[in-house]
CSV table of C-alpha atoms and ligand atoms in Angstrom, one decimal:
chain,number,residue,atom,x,y,z
P,163,MET,CA,-102.3,-41.4,34.4
P,164,ALA,CA,-101.2,-42.3,37.9
P,165,LYS,CA,-99.6,-39.5,39.8
P,166,SER,CA,-95.9,-40.0,39.6
P,167,LYS,CA,-93.6,-39.5,42.6
P,168,THR,CA,-91.1,-36.7,42.4
P,169,SER,CA,-87.7,-36.1,43.8
P,170,THR,CA,-85.1,-33.5,43.5
P,171,VAL,CA,-81.6,-34.0,42.1
P,172,PHE,CA,-78.8,-31.7,41.1
P,173,PHE,CA,-77.6,-31.7,37.6
P,174,CYS,CA,-74.4,-30.1,36.1
P,175,GLN,CA,-75.9,-27.9,33.3
P,176,SER,CA,-72.8,-28.3,31.2
P,177,CYS,CA,-72.2,-32.1,31.2
P,178,GLY,CA,-75.3,-33.5,32.8
P,179,TYR,CA,-73.5,-35.0,35.8
P,180,GLU,CA,-76.1,-36.0,38.4
P,181,SER,CA,-75.7,-35.6,42.1
P,182,ALA,CA,-77.9,-35.9,45.2
P,183,LYS,CA,-76.4,-32.8,46.7
P,184,TRP,CA,-75.1,-29.5,45.5
P,185,MET,CA,-71.5,-29.2,44.6
P,186,GLY,CA,-69.3,-26.2,43.7
P,187,GLN,CA,-67.2,-28.0,41.1
P,188,CYS,CA,-68.5,-30.7,38.8
P,189,PRO,CA,-66.5,-33.9,39.2
P,190,GLY,CA,-67.5,-34.8,35.6
P,191,CYS,CA,-66.4,-31.8,33.6
P,192,LYS,CA,-64.6,-29.8,36.3
P,193,SER,CA,-66.6,-26.7,35.6
P,194,TRP,CA,-67.6,-24.5,38.5
P,195,ASN,CA,-71.0,-23.4,39.7
P,196,THR,CA,-73.0,-25.4,37.2
P,197,PHE,CA,-75.2,-27.4,39.5
P,198,VAL,CA,-78.9,-26.6,39.5
P,199,GLU,CA,-81.6,-28.3,41.4
P,200,GLU,CA,-84.2,-29.9,39.3
P,201,THR,CA,-87.4,-31.8,40.2
P,202,ILE,CA,-87.9,-34.9,38.3
P,203,SER,CA,-90.6,-37.6,38.3
P,204,LYS,CA,-90.0,-41.3,38.7
P,205,SER,CA,-91.3,-41.9,35.2
P,206,ALA,CA,-88.6,-39.5,33.9
P,207,TYR,CA,-86.0,-41.9,35.3
P,208,LYS,CA,-87.6,-44.8,33.7
P,209,ASN,CA,-87.6,-43.2,30.3
P,210,ALA,CA,-84.2,-41.5,30.5
P,211,GLY,CA,-81.7,-43.8,32.1
P,212,SER,CA,-79.1,-45.0,29.7
P,213,GLY,CA,-81.6,-44.8,26.9
P,214,GLY,CA,-83.2,-48.2,27.2
P,215,ILE,CA,-86.0,-49.3,25.0
P,216,SER,CA,-88.8,-50.5,27.2
P,217,ALA,CA,-91.2,-52.8,25.4
P,218,SER,CA,-94.2,-52.0,27.6
P,219,ALA,CA,-93.8,-48.3,27.0
P,220,SER,CA,-93.8,-48.7,23.3
P,221,GLY,CA,-96.8,-51.0,23.4
P,222,ARG,CA,-95.1,-54.2,22.3
P,223,GLN,CA,-94.8,-57.5,24.1
P,224,ALA,CA,-91.3,-58.2,25.4
P,225,LYS,CA,-89.9,-61.3,23.6
P,226,PRO,CA,-86.3,-62.4,23.3
P,227,VAL,CA,-84.9,-63.3,19.9
P,228,PRO,CA,-82.3,-66.0,19.5
P,229,ALA,CA,-78.7,-64.8,19.8
P,230,VAL,CA,-77.9,-66.2,16.4
P,231,LEU,CA,-78.0,-62.9,14.7
P,232,SER,CA,-78.9,-64.4,11.3
P,233,GLU,CA,-82.4,-64.4,12.7
P,234,VAL,CA,-82.3,-60.6,12.9
P,235,THR,CA,-82.5,-59.3,9.3
P,236,VAL,CA,-81.0,-56.1,8.1
P,237,ARG,CA,-82.0,-54.8,4.7
P,238,GLU,CA,-80.4,-52.0,2.8
P,239,GLU,CA,-83.8,-50.5,2.1
P,240,ASP,CA,-84.1,-49.9,5.9
P,241,LYS,CA,-81.9,-46.9,5.2
P,242,LEU,CA,-83.5,-43.7,3.9
P,243,THR,CA,-81.1,-42.0,1.6
P,244,THR,CA,-81.3,-38.3,2.0
P,245,GLY,CA,-80.2,-37.4,-1.5
P,246,ILE,CA,-77.5,-35.3,0.0
P,247,GLY,CA,-74.4,-37.3,-0.8
P,248,GLU,CA,-72.1,-35.7,1.8
P,249,LEU,CA,-74.7,-36.3,4.6
P,250,ASP,CA,-75.4,-39.9,3.5
P,251,ARG,CA,-71.7,-40.6,3.6
P,252,VAL,CA,-71.3,-39.2,7.2
P,253,LEU,CA,-74.4,-41.2,8.2
P,254,GLY,CA,-73.0,-44.4,6.8
P,255,GLY,CA,-75.3,-44.8,3.8
P,256,GLY,CA,-78.4,-43.0,4.9
P,257,ILE,CA,-80.7,-42.6,7.9
P,258,VAL,CA,-81.3,-46.0,9.5
P,259,GLN,CA,-85.0,-46.9,10.1
P,260,GLY,CA,-85.9,-46.4,13.7
P,261,SER,CA,-82.7,-44.5,14.6
P,262,LEU,CA,-82.3,-41.4,16.7
P,263,THR,CA,-79.8,-38.9,15.2
P,264,LEU,CA,-78.6,-35.8,17.0
P,265,VAL,CA,-77.4,-32.9,14.9
P,266,GLY,CA,-75.5,-30.4,17.1
P,267,GLY,CA,-73.8,-27.1,16.4
P,268,ASP,CA,-73.6,-23.5,17.2
P,269,PRO,CA,-76.6,-21.3,16.6
P,270,GLY,CA,-76.8,-20.0,13.0
P,271,ILE,CA,-74.5,-22.6,11.6
P,272,GLY,CA,-77.3,-24.1,9.4
P,273,LYS,CA,-78.8,-27.1,11.3
P,274,SER,CA,-82.4,-26.1,10.5
P,275,THR,CA,-81.5,-25.4,6.9
P,276,LEU,CA,-79.8,-28.8,6.4
P,277,LEU,CA,-82.7,-30.7,8.0
P,278,LEU,CA,-85.3,-28.9,6.0
P,279,GLN,CA,-83.4,-29.9,2.9
P,280,VAL,CA,-83.3,-33.5,4.2
P,281,CYS,CA,-87.1,-33.3,4.6
P,282,ARG,CA,-87.5,-31.9,1.2
P,283,ASN,CA,-85.5,-34.6,-0.4
P,284,LEU,CA,-87.1,-37.4,1.6
P,285,SER,CA,-90.6,-36.2,0.9
P,286,GLY,CA,-89.8,-35.7,-2.7
P,287,SER,CA,-88.9,-39.3,-3.0
P,288,GLY,CA,-92.2,-40.4,-1.5
P,289,HIS,CA,-91.5,-40.7,2.2
P,290,LYS,CA,-93.8,-39.2,4.7
P,291,VAL,CA,-91.9,-36.7,6.7
P,292,LEU,CA,-92.9,-34.5,9.7
P,293,TYR,CA,-90.9,-31.4,10.6
P,294,ILE,CA,-91.6,-30.3,14.1
P,295,SER,CA,-90.4,-26.9,15.1
P,296,GLY,CA,-90.4,-25.3,18.5
P,297,GLU,CA,-88.5,-22.3,17.4
P,298,GLU,CA,-90.1,-21.0,14.3
P,299,SER,CA,-93.7,-20.3,13.2
P,300,PRO,CA,-95.0,-21.9,10.0
P,301,ALA,CA,-94.6,-18.6,8.2
P,302,GLN,CA,-90.9,-18.4,9.2
P,303,ILE,CA,-90.3,-22.0,8.1
P,304,LYS,CA,-92.0,-21.2,4.8
P,305,MET,CA,-89.7,-18.2,4.2
P,306,ARG,CA,-86.7,-20.5,4.7
P,307,ALA,CA,-88.3,-23.2,2.6
P,308,ASP,CA,-88.9,-20.9,-0.3
P,309,ARG,CA,-85.2,-20.3,-0.6
P,310,ILE,CA,-84.5,-24.0,-0.7
P,311,GLY,CA,-87.1,-25.0,-3.4
P,312,GLU,CA,-90.3,-26.8,-4.0
P,313,PHE,CA,-91.8,-29.1,-1.3
P,314,SER,CA,-93.9,-32.2,-1.9
P,315,SER,CA,-97.2,-32.8,-0.3
P,316,GLN,CA,-95.7,-35.7,1.7
P,317,MET,CA,-94.0,-33.2,4.0
P,318,TYR,CA,-95.9,-32.0,7.1
P,319,LEU,CA,-95.2,-29.2,9.4
P,320,LEU,CA,-96.0,-28.9,13.1
P,321,CYS,CA,-95.1,-26.1,15.4
P,322,GLU,CA,-95.4,-27.5,18.9
P,323,THR,CA,-93.2,-27.8,22.0
P,324,SER,CA,-95.2,-30.2,24.2
P,325,LEU,CA,-93.8,-33.7,23.8
P,326,ASP,CA,-97.1,-35.4,24.8
P,327,GLU,CA,-98.8,-33.7,21.8
P,328,ILE,CA,-95.9,-34.5,19.6
P,329,ALA,CA,-95.9,-38.2,20.6
P,330,GLU,CA,-99.6,-38.3,19.9
P,331,VAL,CA,-99.2,-36.8,16.4
P,332,ILE,CA,-96.3,-39.2,15.6
P,333,ARG,CA,-98.4,-42.2,16.7
P,334,SER,CA,-101.4,-41.2,14.7
P,335,GLN,CA,-99.7,-39.9,11.6
P,336,LYS,CA,-97.0,-42.6,11.4
P,337,PRO,CA,-94.4,-40.6,9.4
P,338,GLU,CA,-91.2,-42.4,8.3
P,339,ALA,CA,-89.0,-39.6,9.4
P,340,VAL,CA,-89.4,-36.8,12.0
P,341,VAL,CA,-87.3,-33.8,12.6
P,342,ILE,CA,-87.3,-32.1,16.0
P,343,ASP,CA,-86.0,-28.6,15.9
P,344,SER,CA,-84.8,-28.2,18.6
P,345,ILE,CA,-84.6,-30.5,21.7
P,346,GLN,CA,-83.9,-27.5,23.9
P,347,THR,CA,-87.4,-26.1,23.2
P,348,MET,CA,-89.3,-29.3,24.0
P,349,TYR,CA,-90.9,-29.9,27.3
P,350,ASN,CA,-92.6,-32.7,29.1
P,351,GLU,CA,-95.3,-32.0,31.7
P,352,ASN,CA,-94.0,-34.7,34.1
P,353,VAL,CA,-90.8,-32.7,34.6
P,354,SER,CA,-91.1,-29.4,36.4
P,355,ALA,CA,-87.7,-28.1,35.2
P,356,ALA,CA,-87.6,-25.5,32.5
P,357,PRO,CA,-87.3,-26.5,28.8
P,358,GLY,CA,-83.6,-26.8,27.9
P,359,SER,CA,-82.5,-28.0,31.4
P,360,VAL,CA,-80.7,-31.3,31.7
P,361,SER,CA,-83.6,-33.3,33.1
P,362,GLN,CA,-86.1,-31.9,30.6
P,363,VAL,CA,-83.8,-32.6,27.7
P,364,ARG,CA,-83.0,-36.1,28.9
P,365,GLU,CA,-86.6,-36.9,29.5
P,366,SER,CA,-87.7,-35.6,26.1
P,367,THR,CA,-85.0,-37.6,24.4
P,368,GLY,CA,-86.1,-40.7,26.4
P,369,ILE,CA,-89.6,-40.3,25.0
P,370,LEU,CA,-88.3,-39.8,21.5
P,371,LEU,CA,-86.1,-42.8,21.8
P,372,GLN,CA,-89.0,-45.0,22.7
P,373,LEU,CA,-91.0,-43.6,19.8
P,374,ALA,CA,-88.2,-44.2,17.3
P,375,LYS,CA,-87.5,-47.8,18.4
P,376,GLY,CA,-91.1,-48.7,19.1
P,377,LEU,CA,-92.7,-47.4,15.9
P,378,GLY,CA,-89.6,-47.6,13.6
P,379,VAL,CA,-89.6,-43.9,12.8
P,380,SER,CA,-86.3,-42.3,12.2
P,381,ILE,CA,-86.0,-39.2,14.3
P,382,LEU,CA,-83.5,-36.4,13.8
P,383,ILE,CA,-83.0,-34.1,16.7
P,384,VAL,CA,-81.4,-30.6,16.6
P,385,GLY,CA,-79.4,-29.6,19.6
P,386,HIS,CA,-77.7,-26.3,20.3
P,387,VAL,CA,-74.3,-26.2,21.8
P,388,THR,CA,-73.8,-23.5,24.3
P,389,LYS,CA,-70.5,-22.9,26.1
P,390,GLU,CA,-72.2,-21.7,29.3
P,391,GLY,CA,-75.5,-20.5,30.6
P,392,THR,CA,-78.4,-22.5,31.8
P,393,VAL,CA,-79.2,-24.3,28.6
P,394,ALA,CA,-78.0,-27.9,28.7
P,395,GLY,CA,-75.7,-28.8,25.9
P,396,PRO,CA,-76.5,-31.8,23.8
P,397,ARG,CA,-73.5,-33.6,25.3
P,398,VAL,CA,-76.0,-35.1,27.8
P,399,LEU,CA,-77.7,-36.8,25.0
P,400,GLU,CA,-74.8,-38.4,23.3
P,401,HIS,CA,-75.1,-41.6,25.2
P,402,MET,CA,-78.8,-42.0,24.4
P,403,VAL,CA,-78.9,-41.4,20.6
P,404,ASP,CA,-77.5,-43.7,17.9
P,405,THR,CA,-75.7,-41.1,15.8
P,406,VAL,CA,-74.2,-37.8,16.7
P,407,LEU,CA,-73.3,-35.4,14.0
P,408,TYR,CA,-71.7,-32.0,14.7
P,409,PHE,CA,-71.9,-29.1,12.3
P,410,GLU,CA,-68.8,-27.0,12.5
P,411,GLY,CA,-67.3,-24.1,10.7
P,412,ASP,CA,-66.6,-20.5,10.9
P,413,ARG,CA,-69.8,-18.6,10.8
P,414,HIS,CA,-68.1,-15.9,8.8
P,415,ALA,CA,-66.8,-18.3,6.2
P,416,SER,CA,-69.4,-19.9,4.0
P,417,TYR,CA,-68.3,-23.5,4.2
P,418,ARG,CA,-69.5,-25.9,6.9
P,419,ILE,CA,-68.2,-29.3,8.0
P,420,LEU,CA,-70.5,-32.0,9.2
P,421,ARG,CA,-68.6,-34.4,11.3
P,422,GLY,CA,-69.7,-37.8,12.6
P,423,VAL,CA,-68.8,-38.1,16.3
P,424,LYS,CA,-70.7,-41.2,17.1
P,425,ASN,CA,-72.3,-43.6,14.8
P,426,ARG,CA,-73.8,-47.0,15.7
P,427,PHE,CA,-74.3,-47.8,12.0
P,428,GLY,CA,-71.2,-46.6,10.3
P,429,SER,CA,-67.8,-45.0,10.6
P,430,THR,CA,-67.2,-41.9,12.6
P,431,ASN,CA,-64.3,-40.9,10.5
P,432,GLU,CA,-66.2,-39.2,7.8
P,433,ILE,CA,-66.8,-35.6,7.2
P,434,GLY,CA,-69.2,-33.8,4.8
P,435,VAL,CA,-68.3,-30.4,3.4
P,436,PHE,CA,-71.0,-27.9,2.6
P,437,GLU,CA,-71.2,-24.4,1.5
P,438,MET,CA,-73.9,-22.0,2.6
P,439,GLN,CA,-75.4,-20.3,-0.4
P,440,GLU,CA,-78.4,-18.3,-1.3
P,441,GLN,CA,-80.4,-21.4,-1.9
P,442,GLY,CA,-79.5,-23.3,1.3
P,443,LEU,CA,-76.6,-25.6,1.8
P,444,GLN,CA,-74.8,-27.0,-1.2
P,445,GLU,CA,-72.5,-29.9,-1.2
P,446,VAL,CA,-68.8,-29.3,-1.9
P,447,ILE,CA,-67.8,-32.4,-3.8
P,448,ASN,CA,-64.1,-31.5,-4.4
P,449,ALA,CA,-63.2,-30.1,-1.0
P,450,SER,CA,-59.4,-29.9,-1.7
P,451,GLU,CA,-60.0,-27.7,-4.7
P,452,TYR,CA,-62.3,-25.5,-2.6
P,453,MET,CA,-59.8,-25.2,0.2
P,454,LEU,CA,-57.0,-24.2,-2.1
P,455,ASP,CA,-59.0,-21.6,-3.9
P,456,GLY,CA,-57.3,-18.1,-4.0
P,457,ARG,CA,-53.8,-19.3,-3.1
P,458,PRO,CA,-51.1,-16.7,-3.6
P,459,GLU,CA,-48.7,-17.2,-6.4
P,460,ASN,CA,-44.9,-17.1,-5.8
P,461,ALA,CA,-45.3,-16.1,-2.2
P,462,SER,CA,-42.8,-17.3,0.4
P,463,GLY,CA,-44.2,-19.1,3.4
P,464,SER,CA,-47.0,-20.8,1.6
P,465,VAL,CA,-47.1,-24.6,1.2
P,466,VAL,CA,-49.8,-27.2,0.5
P,467,ALA,CA,-50.0,-30.1,2.9
P,468,CYS,CA,-52.3,-33.1,2.9
P,469,THR,CA,-54.3,-34.1,5.9
P,470,MET,CA,-56.8,-36.9,6.3
P,471,GLU,CA,-60.4,-36.1,7.4
P,472,GLY,CA,-61.6,-39.6,8.1
P,473,THR,CA,-61.0,-41.6,5.0
P,474,ARG,CA,-60.8,-38.6,2.8
P,475,PRO,CA,-57.6,-36.8,1.9
P,476,LEU,CA,-57.8,-33.0,2.1
P,477,LEU,CA,-55.3,-30.6,0.7
P,478,VAL,CA,-54.9,-27.4,2.7
P,479,GLU,CA,-52.7,-24.4,2.5
P,480,ILE,CA,-50.3,-23.7,5.4
P,481,GLN,CA,-48.9,-20.2,5.7
P,482,ALA,CA,-46.1,-19.1,7.8
P,483,LEU,CA,-44.7,-15.6,8.4
P,484,VAL,CA,-41.3,-15.5,10.1
P,485,CYS,CA,-39.8,-12.0,10.7
P,486,HIS,CA,-37.3,-10.4,13.0
P,487,SER,CA,-38.5,-9.9,16.5
P,488,ASN,CA,-38.2,-6.5,18.1
P,489,PHE,CA,-38.6,-7.9,21.6
P,490,GLY,CA,-36.5,-10.1,23.8
P,491,ILE,CA,-39.0,-12.8,23.8
P,492,PRO,CA,-40.2,-13.6,20.3
P,493,ARG,CA,-43.8,-13.7,19.5
P,494,ARG,CA,-45.4,-16.9,18.2
P,495,GLN,CA,-49.0,-17.3,17.1
P,496,THR,CA,-51.0,-20.0,15.4
P,497,ILE,CA,-54.4,-20.1,13.8
P,498,GLY,CA,-56.0,-23.4,13.1
P,499,THR,CA,-53.2,-25.6,14.6
P,500,ASP,CA,-51.7,-26.3,18.0
P,501,PHE,CA,-49.6,-23.5,19.3
P,502,ASN,CA,-47.3,-25.8,21.3
P,503,ARG,CA,-46.8,-28.1,18.3
P,504,VAL,CA,-45.5,-25.2,16.2
P,505,ASN,CA,-43.2,-24.1,19.0
P,506,LEU,CA,-41.9,-27.6,19.2
P,507,LEU,CA,-41.3,-27.9,15.5
P,508,MET,CA,-39.4,-24.6,15.5
P,509,ALA,CA,-37.2,-25.8,18.3
P,510,VAL,CA,-36.5,-29.0,16.3
P,511,LEU,CA,-35.6,-26.9,13.2
P,512,GLU,CA,-33.3,-24.7,15.3
P,513,LYS,CA,-31.5,-27.6,16.9
P,514,ARG,CA,-31.4,-30.1,14.1
P,515,SER,CA,-30.8,-28.0,11.1
P,516,GLY,CA,-29.1,-24.9,12.6
P,517,VAL,CA,-31.7,-22.3,11.4
P,518,GLN,CA,-31.6,-19.4,13.8
P,519,LEU,CA,-35.2,-18.9,14.7
P,520,ALA,CA,-34.7,-17.9,18.3
P,521,SER,CA,-34.8,-14.2,17.5
P,522,CYS,CA,-37.7,-14.4,15.1
P,523,ASP,CA,-41.4,-13.9,15.5
P,524,ALA,CA,-43.5,-16.6,13.8
P,525,TYR,CA,-47.1,-16.8,12.8
P,526,VAL,CA,-48.6,-19.9,11.3
P,527,ASN,CA,-52.0,-20.0,9.7
P,528,ILE,CA,-54.1,-22.8,8.3
P,529,THR,CA,-56.2,-21.1,5.6
P,530,GLY,CA,-59.9,-21.6,5.2
P,531,GLY,CA,-60.6,-21.5,9.0
P,532,LEU,CA,-59.9,-25.2,9.3
P,533,LYS,CA,-58.6,-26.6,12.6
P,534,LEU,CA,-56.1,-29.4,12.1
P,535,SER,CA,-54.5,-31.6,14.8
P,536,GLU,CA,-53.1,-34.4,12.7
P,537,PRO,CA,-49.3,-34.8,13.0
P,538,ALA,CA,-49.0,-35.4,9.3
P,539,ILE,CA,-49.1,-31.6,8.7
P,540,ASP,CA,-45.8,-31.2,10.6
P,541,LEU,CA,-43.7,-31.4,7.5
P,542,GLY,CA,-46.0,-28.8,5.9
P,543,ILE,CA,-45.5,-26.4,8.8
P,544,VAL,CA,-41.7,-27.0,8.8
P,545,ILE,CA,-41.4,-26.2,5.1
P,546,ALA,CA,-43.7,-23.2,5.4
P,547,VAL,CA,-41.5,-21.8,8.2
P,548,LEU,CA,-38.3,-22.5,6.3
P,549,SER,CA,-39.7,-20.9,3.2
P,550,SER,CA,-40.7,-17.7,5.0
P,551,PHE,CA,-37.4,-17.6,6.9
P,552,LYS,CA,-35.4,-17.9,3.8
P,553,ASN,CA,-37.8,-15.7,1.9
P,554,CYS,CA,-37.9,-18.3,-0.9
P,555,ALA,CA,-41.1,-19.1,-2.7
P,556,LEU,CA,-41.7,-22.7,-3.4
P,557,SER,CA,-43.2,-24.3,-6.5
P,558,PRO,CA,-47.0,-23.9,-6.4
P,559,LYS,CA,-47.3,-27.5,-7.5
P,560,LEU,CA,-45.6,-28.9,-4.4
P,561,VAL,CA,-47.3,-30.8,-1.7
P,562,ALA,CA,-45.8,-32.2,1.5
P,563,PHE,CA,-46.9,-34.4,4.4
P,564,GLY,CA,-45.2,-36.3,7.2
P,565,GLU,CA,-44.8,-36.3,10.9
P,566,VAL,CA,-41.6,-34.7,12.4
P,567,GLY,CA,-40.1,-36.2,15.5
P,568,LEU,CA,-37.9,-34.5,18.1
P,569,CYS,CA,-34.7,-35.8,16.6
P,570,GLY,CA,-35.6,-34.1,13.3
P,571,GLU,CA,-36.6,-37.4,11.7
P,572,VAL,CA,-39.5,-37.5,9.3
P,573,ARG,CA,-41.8,-40.3,10.3
P,574,ALA,CA,-44.3,-42.4,8.4
P,575,VAL,CA,-47.9,-41.5,8.3
P,576,SER,CA,-51.0,-43.5,7.5
P,577,MET,CA,-52.7,-43.6,4.1
P,578,ALA,CA,-49.8,-42.1,2.2
P,579,ARG,CA,-51.0,-43.6,-1.1
P,580,GLN,CA,-54.4,-41.9,-0.8
P,581,ARG,CA,-52.8,-38.6,-0.1
P,582,VAL,CA,-50.5,-38.8,-3.1
P,583,ALA,CA,-53.4,-39.8,-5.3
P,584,GLU,CA,-55.4,-36.7,-4.2
P,585,ALA,CA,-52.4,-34.5,-5.0
P,586,GLU,CA,-52.0,-36.2,-8.4
P,587,LYS,CA,-55.7,-35.7,-9.1
P,588,LEU,CA,-55.4,-32.0,-8.5
P,589,GLY,CA,-52.4,-31.6,-10.8
P,590,PHE,CA,-49.6,-31.3,-8.3
P,591,ASP,CA,-46.3,-32.5,-9.7
P,592,THR,CA,-44.0,-32.9,-6.7
P,593,CYS,CA,-44.7,-34.6,-3.4
P,594,ILE,CA,-42.4,-34.6,-0.4
P,595,LEU,CA,-43.1,-37.4,2.1
P,596,PRO,CA,-41.5,-39.7,4.6
P,597,TYR,CA,-38.8,-41.9,3.1
P,598,VAL,CA,-40.5,-45.1,4.3
P,599,CYS,CA,-43.7,-44.2,2.4
P,600,ALA,CA,-42.0,-43.2,-0.8
P,601,GLN,CA,-41.3,-46.6,-2.3
P,602,GLU,CA,-44.9,-47.8,-1.9
P,603,CYS,CA,-46.3,-44.5,-3.3
P,604,ARG,CA,-44.0,-44.6,-6.4
P,605,LYS,CA,-45.3,-48.0,-7.2
P,606,ASN,CA,-48.9,-47.0,-6.9
P,607,SER,CA,-48.8,-43.7,-8.6
P,608,GLN,CA,-51.6,-43.6,-11.2
P,609,SER,CA,-50.1,-41.5,-13.9
P,610,GLY,CA,-46.4,-41.8,-12.8
P,611,LYS,CA,-46.1,-38.1,-13.5
P,612,ILE,CA,-45.8,-36.9,-9.9
P,613,LYS,CA,-42.3,-36.7,-8.6
P,614,ILE,CA,-42.0,-38.4,-5.3
P,615,ILE,CA,-39.3,-37.2,-2.9
P,616,GLY,CA,-38.8,-39.4,0.2
P,617,VAL,CA,-37.0,-37.6,3.1
P,618,ARG,CA,-35.6,-39.0,6.2
P,619,THR,CA,-34.8,-35.9,8.2
P,620,VAL,CA,-35.5,-32.2,8.2
P,621,GLN,CA,-31.9,-31.7,6.8
P,622,ASP,CA,-32.9,-33.8,3.8
P,623,VAL,CA,-35.9,-31.4,3.3
P,624,MET,CA,-33.6,-28.4,3.3
P,625,GLY,CA,-31.2,-30.1,1.0
P,626,SER,CA,-33.9,-31.0,-1.6
P,627,LEU,CA,-35.8,-27.7,-1.4
P,628,PHE,CA,-33.6,-24.7,-0.5
J,803,LIG,P1,-80.1,-21.8,10.4
J,803,LIG,O1,-80.3,-23.1,9.5
J,803,LIG,O2,-81.4,-21.3,10.9
J,803,LIG,O3,-79.1,-22.2,11.5
J,803,LIG,P2,-79.4,-23.0,12.9
J,803,LIG,O4,-80.6,-23.8,12.7
J,803,LIG,O5,-78.2,-23.9,13.0
J,803,LIG,O6,-79.4,-22.1,14.0
J,803,LIG,O7,-79.5,-20.7,9.5
J,803,LIG,C1,-78.1,-20.5,9.2
J,803,LIG,C2,-77.8,-19.3,8.5
J,803,LIG,O8,-77.7,-19.5,7.1
J,803,LIG,C3,-78.7,-18.1,8.7
J,803,LIG,O9,-78.0,-17.1,9.3
J,803,LIG,C4,-79.2,-17.7,7.4
J,803,LIG,C5,-78.3,-18.4,6.4
J,803,LIG,N1,-78.9,-18.9,5.2
J,803,LIG,C6,-78.3,-18.7,4.0
J,803,LIG,O10,-77.3,-18.0,3.9
J,803,LIG,N2,-78.9,-19.2,2.8
J,803,LIG,C7,-80.1,-19.9,2.9
J,803,LIG,O11,-80.6,-20.4,1.9
J,803,LIG,C8,-80.7,-20.2,4.2
J,803,LIG,C9,-82.0,-20.9,4.3
J,803,LIG,C10,-80.1,-19.6,5.3
J,804,LIG,MG1,-82.4,-23.5,13.8
């Protein structure tokens, strides 16, 4: 190989911003002291860039195709279904052939477990799969694999961190799907920077991108998200890959949410819910039921709200505790929702419905460790606060959703029908929702058993509930 020229550049280690000189503050992500000098070769530039697919590098001859896209055929079989329904939905039907997918998430959240399960299912259905680990030895992978189940002979393991070697193996073995666990451990000899640094991660992904597009192998990359430190977060890679999935969830709670952040082949609105069990990750088919498990009975301050996670309605419990404050400035605290939003809603309640909350401490909690930012949970928060303030327990079969405005009005939210249908499915008998959505929902109610109460303002809510 011809000796490649090298040059030095400074990279922000948290967002990947590139600069010719050192800077104290990154203009990209505004973090301080994150610039590190890295030596990169010219070939690294060629590969990395914006993730272009160079024909020469992948051994094909460059040839334009007519812009009439009917000439480009897409077949459903080009998608590999993983057999894990929740994951397939987030991916938009399956893993697209020749695609590059990034699975990010905190350490220990279950990325390796999920991908090992994907490999098991794919190899079980006759696809040749290669699992490359730079973090664990074959014995360690075996220990994990034993918990998950039997593996077919179509699955191959490779413990390697050199990308040149890996590329060689992929070219000779021609697997249909490859898992790289993780990108932060991979290194390329053309780049002198340490594995995990921005240029190394970018260069490695560039090579994988060429392999994926050139050979038509689907590659799944694991990326660790780190808040600080010298390891580059996978955010640098988001532009280069086709699909970005994030694995979230409380490490202490057993459920995990897989969220599509970018998807060139499907919707990014989908989530998949999993539960970490003894035998690996299990799908949670009925997420609402799961989230509402263990709800207190006849307790004031607890109400069920309906939020949308993508196209999927999810029922969650909102809890509020309002009590007399012992200090001049009342204490307000929220878990799982925006603190300022709760303060704002309490101010609206005080002004528009005359409830004296100014001398009260208030705590609002979204159970299950979920983090919700959708305005449709406003009405749930308002009702929970009122219920706790009045110390009046609500019917356990009541669900509420709607956005609350500064004038105390309850505003329409999207997908009201789906939300009501979800509540109906789980046996709720009363639904409080914005007046403008009520008519339509009444007409579309499946069983007609659910009582639909349309409210225009927060005063209406108080009138119909307390
Ligand atoms: P892991 O998949 O290694 O996380 P990551 O690759 O994202 O760093 O492991 C996740 C955690 O799950 C680990 O602490 C062990 C636990 N676990 C189970 O509870 N059950 C299982 O069957 C497996 C394989 C792991
Ligand atoms: Mg891992």
